[in-house]
Short mmCIF file of C-alpha atoms and ligand atoms in Angstrom, two decimals:
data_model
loop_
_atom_site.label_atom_id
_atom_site.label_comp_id
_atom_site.label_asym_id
_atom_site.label_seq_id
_atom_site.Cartn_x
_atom_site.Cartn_y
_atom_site.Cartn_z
CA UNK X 592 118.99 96.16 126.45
CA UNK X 593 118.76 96.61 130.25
CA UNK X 594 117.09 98.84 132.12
CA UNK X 595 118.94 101.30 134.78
CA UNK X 596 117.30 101.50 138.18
CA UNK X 597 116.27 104.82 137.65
CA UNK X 598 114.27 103.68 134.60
CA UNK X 599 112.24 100.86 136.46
CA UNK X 600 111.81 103.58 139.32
CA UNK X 601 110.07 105.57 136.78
CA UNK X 602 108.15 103.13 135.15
CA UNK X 603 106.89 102.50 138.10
CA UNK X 604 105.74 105.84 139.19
CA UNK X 605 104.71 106.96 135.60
CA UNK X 606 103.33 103.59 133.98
CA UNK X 607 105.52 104.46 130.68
CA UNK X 608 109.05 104.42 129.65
CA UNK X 609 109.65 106.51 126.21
CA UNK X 610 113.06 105.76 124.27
CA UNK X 611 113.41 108.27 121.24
CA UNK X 612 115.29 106.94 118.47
CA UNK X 613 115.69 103.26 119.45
CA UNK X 614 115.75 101.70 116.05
CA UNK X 615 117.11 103.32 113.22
CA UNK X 616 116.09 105.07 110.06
CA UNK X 617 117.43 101.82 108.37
CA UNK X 618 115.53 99.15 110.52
CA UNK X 619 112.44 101.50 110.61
CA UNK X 620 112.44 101.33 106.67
CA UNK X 621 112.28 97.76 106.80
CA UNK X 622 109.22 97.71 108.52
CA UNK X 623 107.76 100.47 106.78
CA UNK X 624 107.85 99.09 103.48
CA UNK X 625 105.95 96.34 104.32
CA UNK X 626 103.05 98.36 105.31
CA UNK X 627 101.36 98.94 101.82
CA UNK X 628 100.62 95.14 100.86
CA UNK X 629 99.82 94.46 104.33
CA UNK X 630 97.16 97.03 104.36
CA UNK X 631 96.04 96.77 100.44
CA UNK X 632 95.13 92.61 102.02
CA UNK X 633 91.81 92.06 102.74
CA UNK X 634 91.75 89.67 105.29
CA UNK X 635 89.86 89.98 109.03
CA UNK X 636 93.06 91.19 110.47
CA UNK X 637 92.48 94.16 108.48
CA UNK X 638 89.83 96.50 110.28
CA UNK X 639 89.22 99.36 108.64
CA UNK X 640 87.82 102.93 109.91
CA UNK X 641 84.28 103.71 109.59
CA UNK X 642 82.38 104.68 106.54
CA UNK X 643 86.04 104.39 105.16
CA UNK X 644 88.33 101.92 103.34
CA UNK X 645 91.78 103.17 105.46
CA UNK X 646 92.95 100.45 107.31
CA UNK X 647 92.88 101.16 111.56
CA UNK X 648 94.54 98.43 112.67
CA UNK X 649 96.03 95.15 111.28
CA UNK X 650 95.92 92.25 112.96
CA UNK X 651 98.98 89.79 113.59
CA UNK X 652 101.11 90.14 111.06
CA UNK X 653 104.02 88.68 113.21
CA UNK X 654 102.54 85.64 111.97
CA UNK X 655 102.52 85.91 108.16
CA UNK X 656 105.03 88.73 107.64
CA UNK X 657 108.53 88.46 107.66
CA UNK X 658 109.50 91.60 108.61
CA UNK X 659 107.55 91.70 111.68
CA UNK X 660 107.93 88.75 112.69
CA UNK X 661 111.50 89.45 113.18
CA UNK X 662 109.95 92.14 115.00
CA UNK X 663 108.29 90.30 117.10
CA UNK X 664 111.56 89.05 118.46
CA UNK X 665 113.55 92.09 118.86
CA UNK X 666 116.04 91.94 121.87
CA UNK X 667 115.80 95.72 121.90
CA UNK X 668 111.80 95.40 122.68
CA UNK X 669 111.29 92.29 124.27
CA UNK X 670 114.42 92.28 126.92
CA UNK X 671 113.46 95.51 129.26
CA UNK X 672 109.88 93.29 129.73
CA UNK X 673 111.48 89.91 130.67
CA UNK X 674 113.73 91.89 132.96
CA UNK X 675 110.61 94.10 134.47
CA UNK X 676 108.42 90.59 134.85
CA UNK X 677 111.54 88.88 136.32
CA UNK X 678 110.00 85.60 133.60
CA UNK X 679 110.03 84.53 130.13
CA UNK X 680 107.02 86.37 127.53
CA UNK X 681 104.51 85.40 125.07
CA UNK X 682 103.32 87.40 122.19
CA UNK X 683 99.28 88.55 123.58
CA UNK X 684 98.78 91.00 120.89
CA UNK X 685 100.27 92.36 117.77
CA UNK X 686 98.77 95.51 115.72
CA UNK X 687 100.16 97.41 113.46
CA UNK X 688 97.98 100.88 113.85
CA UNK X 689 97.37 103.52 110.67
CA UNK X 690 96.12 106.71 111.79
CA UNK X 691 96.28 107.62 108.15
CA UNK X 692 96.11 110.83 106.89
CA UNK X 693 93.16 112.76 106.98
CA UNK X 694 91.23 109.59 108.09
CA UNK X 695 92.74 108.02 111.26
CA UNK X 696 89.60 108.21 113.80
CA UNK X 697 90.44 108.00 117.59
CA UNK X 698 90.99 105.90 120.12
CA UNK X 699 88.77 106.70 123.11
CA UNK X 700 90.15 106.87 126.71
CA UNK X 701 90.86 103.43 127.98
CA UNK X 702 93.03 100.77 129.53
CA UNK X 703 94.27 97.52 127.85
CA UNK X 704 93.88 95.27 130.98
CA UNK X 705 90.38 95.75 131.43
CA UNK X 706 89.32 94.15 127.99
CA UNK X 707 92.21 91.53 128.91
CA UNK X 708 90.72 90.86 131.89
CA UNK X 709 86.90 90.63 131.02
CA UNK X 710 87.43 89.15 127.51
CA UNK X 711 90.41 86.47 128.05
CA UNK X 712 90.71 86.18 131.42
CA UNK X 713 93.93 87.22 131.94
CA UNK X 714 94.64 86.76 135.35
CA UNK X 715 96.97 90.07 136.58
CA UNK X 716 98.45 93.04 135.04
CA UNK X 717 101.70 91.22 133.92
CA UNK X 718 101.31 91.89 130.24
CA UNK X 719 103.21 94.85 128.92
CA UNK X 720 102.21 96.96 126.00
CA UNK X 721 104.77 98.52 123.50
CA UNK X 722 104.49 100.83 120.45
CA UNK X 723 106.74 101.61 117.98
CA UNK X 724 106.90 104.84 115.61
CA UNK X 725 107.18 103.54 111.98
CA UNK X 726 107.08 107.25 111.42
CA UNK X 727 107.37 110.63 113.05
CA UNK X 728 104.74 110.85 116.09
CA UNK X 729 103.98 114.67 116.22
CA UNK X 730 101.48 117.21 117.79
CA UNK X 731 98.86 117.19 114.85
CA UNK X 732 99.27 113.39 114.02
CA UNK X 733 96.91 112.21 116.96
CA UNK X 734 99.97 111.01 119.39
CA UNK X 735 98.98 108.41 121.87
CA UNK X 736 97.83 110.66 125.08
CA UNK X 737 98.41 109.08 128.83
CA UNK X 738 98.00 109.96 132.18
CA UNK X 739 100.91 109.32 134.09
CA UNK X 740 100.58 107.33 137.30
CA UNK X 741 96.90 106.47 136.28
CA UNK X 742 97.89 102.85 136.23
CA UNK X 743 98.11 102.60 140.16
CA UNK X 744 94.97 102.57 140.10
CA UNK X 745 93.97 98.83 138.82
CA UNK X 746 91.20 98.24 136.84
CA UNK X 747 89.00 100.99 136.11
CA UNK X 748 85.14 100.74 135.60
CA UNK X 749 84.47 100.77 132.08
CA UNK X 750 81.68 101.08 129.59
CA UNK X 751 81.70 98.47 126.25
CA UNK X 752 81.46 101.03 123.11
CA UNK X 753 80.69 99.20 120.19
CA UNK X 754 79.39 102.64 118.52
CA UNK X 755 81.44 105.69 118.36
CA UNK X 756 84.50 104.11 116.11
CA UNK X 757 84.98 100.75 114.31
CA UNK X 758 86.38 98.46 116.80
CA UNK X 759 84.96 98.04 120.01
CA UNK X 760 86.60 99.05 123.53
CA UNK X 761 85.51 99.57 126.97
CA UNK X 762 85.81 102.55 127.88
CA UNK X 763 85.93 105.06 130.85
CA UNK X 764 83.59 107.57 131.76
CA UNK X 765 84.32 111.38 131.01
CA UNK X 766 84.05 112.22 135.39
CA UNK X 767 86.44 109.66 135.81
CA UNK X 768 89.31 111.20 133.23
CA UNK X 769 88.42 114.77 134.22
CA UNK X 770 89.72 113.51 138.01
CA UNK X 771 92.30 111.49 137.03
CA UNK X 772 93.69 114.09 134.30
CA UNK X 773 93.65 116.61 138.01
CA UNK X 774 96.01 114.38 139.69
CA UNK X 775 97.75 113.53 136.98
CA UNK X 776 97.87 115.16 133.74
CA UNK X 777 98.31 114.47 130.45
CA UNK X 778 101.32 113.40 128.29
CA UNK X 779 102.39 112.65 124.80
CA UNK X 780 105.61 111.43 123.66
CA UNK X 781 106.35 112.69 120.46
CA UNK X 782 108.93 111.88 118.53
CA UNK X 783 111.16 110.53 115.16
CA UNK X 784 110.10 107.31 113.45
CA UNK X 785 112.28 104.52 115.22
CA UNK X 786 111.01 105.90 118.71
CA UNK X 787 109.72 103.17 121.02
CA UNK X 788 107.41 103.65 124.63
CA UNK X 789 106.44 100.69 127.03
CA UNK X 790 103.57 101.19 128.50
CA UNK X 791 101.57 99.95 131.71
CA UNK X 792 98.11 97.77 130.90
CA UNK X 793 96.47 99.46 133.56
CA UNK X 794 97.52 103.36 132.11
CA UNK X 795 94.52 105.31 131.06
CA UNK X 796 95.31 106.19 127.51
CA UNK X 797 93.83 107.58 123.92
CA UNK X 798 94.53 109.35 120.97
CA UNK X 799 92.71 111.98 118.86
CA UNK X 800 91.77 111.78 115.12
CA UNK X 801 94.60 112.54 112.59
CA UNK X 802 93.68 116.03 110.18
CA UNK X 803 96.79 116.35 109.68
CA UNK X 804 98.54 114.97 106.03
CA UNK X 805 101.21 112.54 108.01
CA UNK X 806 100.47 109.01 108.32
CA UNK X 807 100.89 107.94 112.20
CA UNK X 808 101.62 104.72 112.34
CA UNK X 809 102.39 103.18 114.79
CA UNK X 810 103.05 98.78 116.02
CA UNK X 811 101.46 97.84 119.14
CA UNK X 812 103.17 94.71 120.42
CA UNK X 813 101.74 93.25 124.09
CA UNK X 814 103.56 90.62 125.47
CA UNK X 815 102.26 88.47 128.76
CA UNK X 816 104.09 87.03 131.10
CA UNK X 817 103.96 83.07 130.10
CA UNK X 818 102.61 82.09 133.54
CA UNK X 819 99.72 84.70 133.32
CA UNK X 820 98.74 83.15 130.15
CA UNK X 821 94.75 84.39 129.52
CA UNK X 822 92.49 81.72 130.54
CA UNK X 823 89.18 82.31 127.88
CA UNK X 824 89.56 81.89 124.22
CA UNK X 825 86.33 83.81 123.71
CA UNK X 826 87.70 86.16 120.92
CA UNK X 827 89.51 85.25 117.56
CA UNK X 828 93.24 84.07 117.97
CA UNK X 829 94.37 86.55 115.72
CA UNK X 830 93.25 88.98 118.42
CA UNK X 831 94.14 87.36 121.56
CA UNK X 832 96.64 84.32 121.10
CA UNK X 833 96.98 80.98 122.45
CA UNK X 834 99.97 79.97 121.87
CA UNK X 835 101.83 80.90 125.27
CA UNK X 836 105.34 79.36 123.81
CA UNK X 837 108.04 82.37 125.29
CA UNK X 838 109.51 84.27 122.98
CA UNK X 839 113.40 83.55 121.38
CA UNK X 840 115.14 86.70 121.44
CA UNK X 841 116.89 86.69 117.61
CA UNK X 842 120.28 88.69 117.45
CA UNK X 843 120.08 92.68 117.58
CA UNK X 844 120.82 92.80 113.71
CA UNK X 845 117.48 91.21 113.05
CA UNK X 846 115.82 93.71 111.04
CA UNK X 847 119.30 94.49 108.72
CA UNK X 848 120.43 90.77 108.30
CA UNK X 849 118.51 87.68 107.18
CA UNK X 850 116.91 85.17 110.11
CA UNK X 851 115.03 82.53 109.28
CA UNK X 852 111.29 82.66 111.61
CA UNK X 853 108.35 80.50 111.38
CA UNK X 854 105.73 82.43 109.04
CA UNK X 855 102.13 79.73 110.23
CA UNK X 856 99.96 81.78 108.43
CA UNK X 857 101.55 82.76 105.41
CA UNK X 858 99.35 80.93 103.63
CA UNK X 859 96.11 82.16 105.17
CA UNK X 860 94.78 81.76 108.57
CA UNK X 861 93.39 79.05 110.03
CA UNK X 862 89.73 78.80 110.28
CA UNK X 863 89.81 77.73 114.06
CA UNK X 864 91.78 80.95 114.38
CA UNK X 865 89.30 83.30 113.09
CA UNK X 866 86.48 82.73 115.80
CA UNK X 867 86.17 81.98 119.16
CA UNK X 868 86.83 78.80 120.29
CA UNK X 869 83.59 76.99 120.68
CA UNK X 870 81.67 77.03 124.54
CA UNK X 871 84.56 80.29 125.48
C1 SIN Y 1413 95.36 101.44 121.30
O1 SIN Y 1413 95.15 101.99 122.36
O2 SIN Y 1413 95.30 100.20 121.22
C2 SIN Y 1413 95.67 102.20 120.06
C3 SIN Y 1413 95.82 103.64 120.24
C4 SIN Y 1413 96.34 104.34 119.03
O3 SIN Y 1413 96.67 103.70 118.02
O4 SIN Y 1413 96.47 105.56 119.10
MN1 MN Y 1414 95.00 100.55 124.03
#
C-alpha cells in the first residue's frame, strides 16, 4: 500500500493518518479469535488492570502467536512506514490493548517517544506507532484521543506515573494539554473493527476508561527505523526489543492463507528476555 502525496502532507501536519476499514471482517476475525487464550495466559506479557483480573495490555504476542505474527508482517501496515522513513523497519513494540468492558482504565495523556527516548535510548523520532481496531472503536468505548499537530512539538516534559493506573508512563502536565488542546484540539477516530491509524511518537495522546459493555480492543504495533535502533536494554525485551532484524513483508493474503513465521517463544520466553539486561 502506498501513500498519495496528499496523505504524507497530512501526516505531516496532523501526526496521524486514519484508514477505516483496512482489513476485513474476515482477517479481523482471525485475529480476534485469538484473543481469549492469549488473555486467559498468565505470563508477564499479560498486565492486567488494577484491583482487577482484565487483561490491559499483552505483551508480544508476535512472537508466540501465529496469528499475529503474521500480523506483524502485514504489507498493508508495515509498507506506508518504510515508505514515510525512506528505510527498512524493526518490530519496537507489540501490544495487543483490552479496554474491556466495564473495566478498561485509561491511558493518561502522553507521548510514546519520550519513554523511548529516556528508557531505551532511542535516538530520534523515527519509530512509528500503529493501532488496529479488532473491534468497533466508538464514542463510549474510550477511543484513543489526540491532538493534532501536537507532535511538532518534540519531546514534551513529562512526569513518571507509576500510581494512577497499572503500568507506568510519563506523563504530561494538565497546563501543558489545556494549551496544546487551544491550538490544537482534540480528535478521535472512530470507527468499524478492521480500521487502522498511524500515528506520530511525538503526538500527545490518551484514552478514557471504558463504561460502556463493548470490548475496545485494540493492537498497538511500533516499528523503528533499523538504523535508529534503541541503544539501552534497560527494560524487559518483551517490552522493548533487541532484535533490530527489518521486517519481511509476507504476501497481502497473510491473515486468510497459511505462511509459515518463526514462533521463538512459543514455548515460553526466555529468561534473559524477561529483565533488563544486566549494567542497562
Ligand atoms: C497507548 O497509548 O499505548 C495505549 C492507549 C490505549 O490503548 O488507549
Ligand atoms: Mn501511547
Amino acid at each position: 500500500m502506498k501513500l498519495s502525496k496528499e496523505q504524507s502532507e497530512q501526516f505531516d501536519r496532523d501526526g496521524y493518518l486514519f484508514f477505516p476499514s483496512l482489513f476485513t471482517p474476515a482477517e479481523v476475525k482471525v485475529l480476534l479469535n485469538e484473543v481469549p487464550a492469549l488473555y486467559a495466559q498468565r505470563r508477564a506479557e499479560n498486565v492486567r488492570e488494577k484491583g482487577s483480573d482484565a487483561v490491559r495490555t499483552n505483551f508480544a504476542a508476535h512472537m508466540y502467536n501465529l496469528q499475529f505474527a503474521k500480523l506483524a508482517r502485514h504489507p498493508r501496515m508495515v509498507e506506508p512506514i518504510v515508505q514515510l522513513f525512506g528505510e527498512a523497519v524493526y518490530m519496537h513494540q507489540f501490544k495487543v490493548n483490552g479496554k474491556l468492558a466495564f473495566d478498561g482504565d485509561v491511558w493518561q495523556w502522553h507521548q510514546d517517544y519520550g519513554t523511548w527516548k529516556n528508557d531505551d535510548q532511542m535516538p530520534e523520532p523515527r519509530a512509528m506507532n500503529v493501532a488496529i481496531f479488532l473491534g468497533e472503536v466508538n464514542e463510549f468505548n474510550g477511543p484513543l484521543m489526540f491532538i493534532p499537530g501536537s507532535h511538532k512539538l518534540g519531546v514534551l516534559d513529562a512526569q513518571h506515573d507509576t500510581a494512577t493506573t497499572s503500568y507506568p508512563l510519563w506523563t504530561i502536565n494538565h497546563d501543558t494539554i489545556r494549551k496544546l488542546v487551544e491550538r490544537g484540539g482534540i480528535v478521535a477516530p472512530k470507527g468499524p473493527a478492521g480500521s487502522m491509524i498511524l500515528f506520530h511518537s511525538c503526538l500527545v495522546h490518551a484514552s478514557n476508561c471504558n463504561l460502556s459493555p463493548w470490548d475496545r480492543i485494540n493492537v498497538y504495533l511500533s516499528l523503528c527505523a533499523v538504523s535508529n535502533h534503541i541503544r539501552r536494554f534497560k527494560r524487559p525485551e518483551y517490552i522493548a526489543h533487541r532484535d533490530f532484524t527489518p521486517i519481511e513483508c509476507l504476501p497481502d493474503d497473510c491473515l486468510v492463507k497459511d505462511y509459515d513465521v518463526p514462533l521463538p517463544w512459543k514455548d515460553g520466553t526466555p529468561e534473559a528476555a524477561l529483565k533488563p539486561l544486566a549494567a542497562a
